[in-house]
CSV table of C-alpha atoms in Angstrom, one decimal:
chain,number,residue,atom,x,y,z
S,15,MET,CA,57.2,93.3,72.3
S,16,ARG,CA,60.7,92.8,74.9
S,17,ASN,CA,58.8,89.1,76.4
S,18,LEU,CA,58.1,87.7,73.8
S,19,SER,CA,58.9,84.6,74.0
S,20,LEU,CA,59.4,80.8,71.6
S,21,LYS,CA,56.7,78.9,73.7
S,22,GLN,CA,54.1,81.9,72.6
S,23,LEU,CA,54.9,82.1,69.8
S,24,GLN,CA,54.6,78.2,69.4
S,25,ALA,CA,51.1,78.3,71.4
S,26,VAL,CA,49.9,81.0,68.7
S,27,ALA,CA,51.1,78.4,65.9
S,28,ALA,CA,49.2,75.4,67.3
S,29,VAL,CA,46.0,77.3,67.7
S,30,ALA,CA,45.8,79.0,64.3
S,31,ARG,CA,46.1,74.7,62.7
S,32,LEU,CA,43.6,73.3,65.6
S,33,GLY,CA,41.2,76.2,65.5
S,34,THR,CA,40.5,75.7,69.5
S,35,MET,CA,41.9,76.4,72.7
S,36,THR,CA,41.4,73.1,73.8
S,37,ARG,CA,43.7,70.7,70.6
S,38,ALA,CA,46.0,73.5,70.9
S,39,ALA,CA,46.2,72.7,75.1
S,40,GLN,CA,46.3,69.3,74.6
S,41,GLU,CA,49.0,68.9,71.2
S,42,LEU,CA,51.5,71.3,73.8
S,43,ASN,CA,50.5,69.7,77.1
S,44,VAL,CA,49.1,72.4,79.0
S,45,THR,CA,45.8,73.3,80.5
S,46,SER,CA,43.3,75.3,78.7
S,47,ALA,CA,43.7,77.5,81.0
S,48,ALA,CA,47.4,78.6,80.9
S,49,LEU,CA,47.4,78.2,76.9
S,50,TYR,CA,44.7,81.3,76.9
S,51,ALA,CA,47.1,82.9,79.5
S,52,ARG,CA,49.2,82.6,77.1
S,53,ILE,CA,47.5,83.9,74.0
S,54,ARG,CA,45.8,86.8,76.9
S,55,GLN,CA,49.7,88.0,77.4
S,56,LEU,CA,50.4,88.8,73.7
S,57,GLU,CA,47.4,90.0,72.9
S,58,GLU,CA,47.2,92.9,75.4
S,59,GLU,CA,51.5,93.1,75.1
S,60,ALA,CA,50.6,93.7,70.9
S,61,GLY,CA,47.3,95.6,71.9
S,62,LEU,CA,46.0,93.8,69.2
S,63,LEU,CA,43.5,90.3,68.5
S,64,LEU,CA,45.0,87.5,67.1
S,65,PHE,CA,42.3,85.5,66.5
S,66,ASP,CA,38.5,85.9,65.8
S,67,ARG,CA,36.1,83.5,66.7
S,68,THR,CA,34.0,82.0,64.1
S,69,PRO,CA,31.9,79.3,62.9
S,70,THR,CA,34.7,76.9,61.6
S,71,GLY,CA,36.6,78.2,65.4
S,72,LEU,CA,39.6,80.2,65.9
S,73,LYS,CA,41.4,82.4,62.6
S,74,PRO,CA,44.8,84.0,62.6
S,75,THR,CA,44.0,88.0,62.0
S,76,ASP,CA,46.6,90.3,60.8
S,77,ALA,CA,48.1,90.1,63.8
S,78,GLY,CA,48.0,87.1,64.3
S,79,ARG,CA,49.2,85.7,61.1
S,80,GLU,CA,52.4,88.8,61.9
S,81,MET,CA,52.9,86.3,64.3
S,82,LEU,CA,53.1,83.0,62.0
S,83,TRP,CA,55.3,84.4,59.9
S,84,ALA,CA,58.1,85.4,62.8
S,85,ILE,CA,57.2,82.0,63.9
S,86,ASP,CA,57.7,80.2,60.3
S,87,SER,CA,61.5,82.6,60.3
S,88,ILE,CA,62.2,81.6,63.8
S,89,ASN,CA,61.9,77.9,62.6
S,90,THR,CA,64.3,78.5,59.2
S,91,VAL,CA,66.7,80.0,61.1
S,92,LEU,CA,66.7,77.3,63.7
S,93,GLU,CA,66.5,74.5,60.8
S,94,THR,CA,69.8,76.4,59.3
S,95,CYS,CA,71.7,75.9,63.0
S,96,THR,CA,70.8,72.7,62.6
S,97,ASP,CA,72.0,71.6,59.5
S,98,ARG,CA,75.4,73.6,59.8
S,99,LEU,CA,75.7,71.9,63.4
S,100,ARG,CA,74.9,68.9,61.6
S,101,THR,CA,77.8,69.1,59.4
S,102,LEU,CA,79.9,71.1,61.9
S,103,LYS,CA,80.3,67.5,63.7
S,104,GLY,CA,80.7,65.5,60.5
S,105,GLY,CA,83.4,67.1,59.7
S,106,ALA,CA,82.3,68.1,56.2
S,107,GLY,CA,82.1,72.1,56.7
S,108,GLY,CA,83.8,74.7,59.5
S,109,ARG,CA,86.9,76.9,59.2
S,110,VAL,CA,90.1,76.0,59.9
S,111,THR,CA,92.8,78.8,60.5
S,112,MET,CA,96.7,77.3,60.1
S,113,GLY,CA,99.6,79.1,60.2
S,114,VAL,CA,102.7,77.5,57.7
S,115,VAL,CA,106.6,78.7,57.9
S,116,SER,CA,107.2,80.7,55.1
S,117,THR,CA,109.3,77.4,53.3
S,118,ALA,CA,106.2,75.7,53.6
S,119,LYS,CA,104.9,78.1,51.4
S,120,TYR,CA,106.1,76.3,48.1
S,121,PHE,CA,103.3,72.9,49.1
S,122,ALA,CA,101.1,74.4,51.5
S,123,PRO,CA,98.9,75.3,49.0
S,124,GLN,CA,98.8,71.7,47.3
S,125,VAL,CA,98.2,70.5,50.1
S,126,ILE,CA,95.3,72.5,51.1
S,127,ALA,CA,93.8,72.1,47.7
S,128,GLY,CA,94.2,67.8,47.8
S,129,PHE,CA,91.9,68.7,51.2
S,130,VAL,CA,89.2,71.2,49.7
S,131,GLY,CA,88.8,68.3,47.4
S,132,ARG,CA,87.4,66.1,49.4
S,133,HIS,CA,86.0,67.9,52.3
S,134,PRO,CA,84.7,71.2,50.1
S,135,GLY,CA,81.7,73.3,52.6
S,136,VAL,CA,85.8,74.2,55.2
S,137,GLU,CA,87.0,77.6,55.1
S,138,ILE,CA,90.9,77.6,55.2
S,139,ASN,CA,92.4,80.8,56.2
S,140,LEU,CA,96.1,80.2,55.6
S,141,SER,CA,99.0,82.8,57.6
S,142,VAL,CA,102.1,82.2,56.7
S,143,GLY,CA,105.2,83.8,58.6
S,144,ASN,CA,108.8,83.1,59.7
S,145,ARG,CA,109.1,80.5,62.5
S,146,GLY,CA,108.8,83.3,65.2
S,147,SER,CA,105.5,84.8,64.0
S,148,THR,CA,104.7,81.1,63.4
S,149,VAL,CA,105.3,80.2,66.7
S,150,GLU,CA,103.9,83.2,68.5
S,151,ALA,CA,100.4,82.5,66.6
S,152,LEU,CA,100.3,79.4,68.3
S,153,ARG,CA,101.5,80.4,72.2
S,154,ASN,CA,98.0,82.8,71.6
S,155,TYR,CA,95.7,80.3,70.3
S,156,GLU,CA,96.0,82.7,66.8
S,157,ILE,CA,95.9,79.3,64.5
S,158,ASP,CA,94.6,75.7,64.8
S,159,PHE,CA,98.1,74.2,64.2
S,160,ALA,CA,100.7,75.1,62.3
S,161,ILE,CA,103.4,73.1,59.7
S,162,MET,CA,107.1,74.3,60.5
S,163,GLY,CA,110.6,72.3,60.4
S,164,ARG,CA,110.8,72.3,64.4
S,165,PRO,CA,108.7,72.2,67.7
S,166,PRO,CA,109.0,75.0,70.1
S,167,ARG,CA,110.1,73.4,73.2
S,168,ASP,CA,109.2,76.4,75.7
S,169,PHE,CA,105.3,76.1,75.7
S,170,ALA,CA,103.1,72.5,75.9
S,171,ILE,CA,102.7,71.0,72.5
S,172,GLU,CA,101.7,68.1,70.4
S,173,ALA,CA,103.7,67.4,67.1
S,174,GLU,CA,103.5,64.6,64.4
S,175,ILE,CA,105.6,64.1,61.6
S,176,PHE,CA,103.9,64.0,58.0
S,177,GLY,CA,106.7,64.2,55.7
S,178,PRO,CA,110.3,64.3,55.1
S,179,HIS,CA,112.1,67.9,55.0
S,180,PRO,CA,115.1,67.1,53.1
S,181,LEU,CA,118.1,70.5,53.0
S,182,VAL,CA,120.6,70.7,50.3
S,183,LEU,CA,123.6,73.3,48.9
S,184,ILE,CA,122.5,75.0,45.9
S,185,ALA,CA,124.5,77.3,43.2
S,186,ALA,CA,124.3,78.1,39.8
S,187,PRO,CA,125.4,76.6,37.1
S,188,SER,CA,128.1,77.8,36.5
S,189,ASN,CA,130.0,77.1,39.9
S,190,PRO,CA,133.0,75.0,39.4
S,191,LEU,CA,132.3,73.3,41.9
S,192,VAL,CA,128.6,71.9,40.3
S,193,GLY,CA,129.3,68.3,38.8
S,194,ARG,CA,132.3,67.5,41.3
S,195,ARG,CA,131.2,64.2,43.9
S,196,GLY,CA,132.0,64.0,47.4
S,197,LEU,CA,132.7,67.3,47.9
S,198,THR,CA,134.1,67.7,51.6
S,199,ARG,CA,133.1,70.7,53.6
S,200,ALA,CA,136.2,71.7,53.3
S,201,ASP,CA,136.1,72.1,49.7
S,202,LEU,CA,133.7,74.8,50.3
S,203,SER,CA,135.9,77.4,52.4
S,204,GLU,CA,136.8,79.7,49.7
S,205,GLU,CA,133.3,79.8,49.2
S,206,SER,CA,130.1,83.0,49.5
S,207,PHE,CA,127.8,81.4,51.9
S,208,LEU,CA,124.3,83.2,51.5
S,209,VAL,CA,122.1,82.4,54.8
S,210,ARG,CA,118.6,82.9,56.1
S,211,GLU,CA,117.9,85.1,59.0
S,212,GLU,CA,119.0,84.9,62.7
S,213,GLY,CA,115.9,82.3,64.4
S,214,SER,CA,115.6,80.8,61.1
S,215,GLY,CA,114.6,77.0,61.4
S,216,THR,CA,117.4,76.6,57.9
S,217,ARG,CA,119.5,79.2,59.5
S,218,THR,CA,120.2,76.8,63.1
S,219,VAL,CA,120.8,73.8,60.3
S,220,PHE,CA,123.4,75.7,58.9
S,221,GLU,CA,125.1,76.5,61.8
S,222,GLU,CA,124.8,72.8,62.6
S,223,PHE,CA,126.0,71.4,59.9
S,224,MET,CA,129.3,74.5,59.2
S,225,ASN,CA,129.9,74.0,63.3
S,226,GLY,CA,133.6,73.9,63.2
S,227,VAL,CA,134.4,73.7,60.2
S,228,ILE,CA,133.5,76.7,57.6
S,229,ILE,CA,131.1,78.7,59.2
S,230,LYS,CA,134.3,80.7,61.2
S,231,ARG,CA,136.3,80.9,56.8
S,232,ALA,CA,132.7,82.1,55.2
S,233,ARG,CA,132.1,84.9,53.7
S,234,LEU,CA,128.2,85.7,54.4
S,235,GLY,CA,126.8,88.0,51.7
S,236,ILE,CA,123.5,88.9,52.7
S,237,ASP,CA,121.6,88.1,56.0
S,238,SER,CA,118.1,87.6,54.4
S,239,GLY,CA,114.2,86.8,55.5
S,240,SER,CA,113.2,85.6,51.8
S,241,ASN,CA,114.0,82.3,50.3
S,242,GLU,CA,113.6,83.5,47.4
S,243,THR,CA,115.9,87.4,48.1
S,244,ILE,CA,118.3,84.0,48.4
S,245,LYS,CA,117.5,82.0,45.7
S,246,GLN,CA,118.0,84.8,43.1
S,247,ALA,CA,121.0,86.1,44.4
S,248,VAL,CA,122.7,82.0,43.9
S,249,MET,CA,121.5,82.7,40.5
S,250,ALA,CA,123.6,85.7,39.8
S,251,GLY,CA,126.4,84.1,41.0
S,252,LEU,CA,127.3,86.0,44.7
S,253,GLY,CA,127.5,82.4,46.6
S,254,ILE,CA,126.4,79.1,47.1
S,255,ALA,CA,122.8,78.1,50.0
S,256,LEU,CA,121.8,75.5,52.0
S,257,LEU,CA,118.2,75.5,51.5
S,258,SER,CA,115.1,73.3,51.7
S,259,ALA,CA,114.8,70.5,48.7
S,260,HIS,CA,111.5,72.0,48.5
S,261,THR,CA,112.3,75.6,48.2
S,262,VAL,CA,114.1,74.9,45.4
S,263,ALA,CA,112.6,71.9,42.9
S,264,ALA,CA,111.4,73.9,40.0
S,265,GLU,CA,114.5,76.1,39.9
S,266,ILE,CA,116.9,72.8,40.1
S,267,GLU,CA,114.7,71.2,37.7
S,268,SER,CA,114.5,74.6,34.8
S,269,ARG,CA,118.2,74.2,35.5
S,270,ARG,CA,118.3,77.8,37.2
S,271,LEU,CA,119.8,75.9,40.0
S,272,ALA,CA,121.7,73.3,40.4
S,273,LEU,CA,122.8,70.7,43.2
S,274,LEU,CA,126.4,70.6,45.0
S,275,ASP,CA,127.1,66.8,45.8
S,276,VAL,CA,128.8,67.2,49.6
S,277,GLN,CA,129.4,64.9,52.3
S,278,GLY,CA,126.9,64.6,54.4
S,279,LEU,CA,123.8,66.1,52.3
S,280,PRO,CA,121.0,66.5,52.1
S,281,ILE,CA,120.6,66.9,55.7
S,282,ARG,CA,117.3,65.0,56.4
S,283,ARG,CA,114.7,67.0,58.8
S,284,ASP,CA,110.9,66.2,59.1
S,285,TRP,CA,108.3,68.8,58.5
S,286,TYR,CA,106.0,69.5,61.8
S,287,ALA,CA,102.3,69.4,62.2
S,288,VAL,CA,102.0,71.2,65.7
S,289,ARG,CA,99.2,72.3,67.8
S,290,ARG,CA,98.7,73.7,71.6
S,291,ALA,CA,98.5,70.6,74.2
S,292,ASP,CA,95.8,72.3,75.5
S,293,LYS,CA,93.8,73.1,72.2
S,294,VAL,CA,90.7,71.1,71.1
S,295,LEU,CA,90.9,71.1,67.6
S,296,GLY,CA,86.8,71.3,66.0
S,297,PRO,CA,85.9,68.7,63.5
S,298,ALA,CA,87.1,70.8,61.0
S,299,ALA,CA,90.7,70.9,62.5
S,300,ARG,CA,90.8,67.5,63.5
S,301,ALA,CA,89.6,65.8,59.8
S,302,PHE,CA,92.7,68.5,58.6
S,303,TRP,CA,95.4,67.0,61.1
S,304,GLU,CA,94.3,63.7,59.8
S,305,TYR,CA,94.6,64.3,56.3
S,306,LEU,CA,98.0,66.0,57.1
S,307,MET,CA,99.2,62.3,58.3
S,308,GLN,CA,97.6,60.1,55.7
S,309,ASP,CA,98.2,62.3,53.0
S,310,GLY,CA,100.5,65.0,53.3
S,311,ALA,CA,103.9,63.9,52.3
S,312,ARG,CA,102.5,63.2,49.1
S,313,TRP,CA,102.3,66.4,48.0
S,314,LEU,CA,106.2,67.9,49.0
S,315,PRO,CA,107.9,68.7,46.5
S,316,GLY,CA,111.5,66.9,46.0
S,317,VAL,CA,114.4,66.9,43.6
S,318,ASP,CA,116.0,63.3,41.8
S,319,ALA,CA,119.4,62.5,42.1
S,320,ALA,CA,119.5,63.7,38.1
S,321,ALA,CA,119.6,67.2,38.8
S,322,LEU,CA,123.4,66.0,40.5
S,323,GLU,CA,124.8,65.7,37.6
S,324,ALA,CA,126.5,68.8,35.9
S,325,PRO,CA,124.2,70.8,33.6
S,326,ALA,CA,125.0,70.6,29.4
S,327,SER,CA,127.3,73.3,28.5
């Protein structure tokens, strides 16, 4: 029955409920002849009668009851679809696809948990990568928006700041520079620096900060795309590193790492929510974007001034 239409099924339902062609035609606002033609066409396609004529009116046959079951099933699907569309329109459901640079993975789960607490019906798809892969995901419409520290400039985007992003210099607690106040960049000239990979936002800030002073004389021990690798190397005493304060907050608090008090540090940057300018956010993604602007900063970990004190011996 490839030509079966919703109007034909509605005709069957009306006749079964009202018992006569005349009353059903009046309800459907069609002529009795047109309604009869619909029912007759269905019966011809099915090769079965859909109604029996009885003293109390038209009653559905077994074939008619199968049609009514199909109508009920379709109505259930349509009602479910309507409910889901209503939910999407209200921002209470739907899906958000977001990308975060690797440094943001230290607080992104907390942001997501806060949002989902208010919007439990929303599904979140999270992609973590370096800045290059996150920018490409934005460029190719693979994500709704991204969290990053330095928005791209080679295609049209919309970006809004939602919180501070300080970068700090860390060392092993046993490093002789720990506890000294007001260090200059010249004081760091004999230190080995552990740096992020080329193209990362942290690497760019490092090169800007050391430009013309330290970077020419620094002994760069490793070149790593992982904050974790760099932190472990610093803890092992292999060098010092400039990293996001958000990535080292736990280690500073537990005194596995120490902050160096260097003039010009911490370097203040900002966290941005970024989307393509021509990307239309759905209700759920729009709700998440607005949540970031209002409450995103509260989930950012930090380090306090006490972390600059020399660790207890």
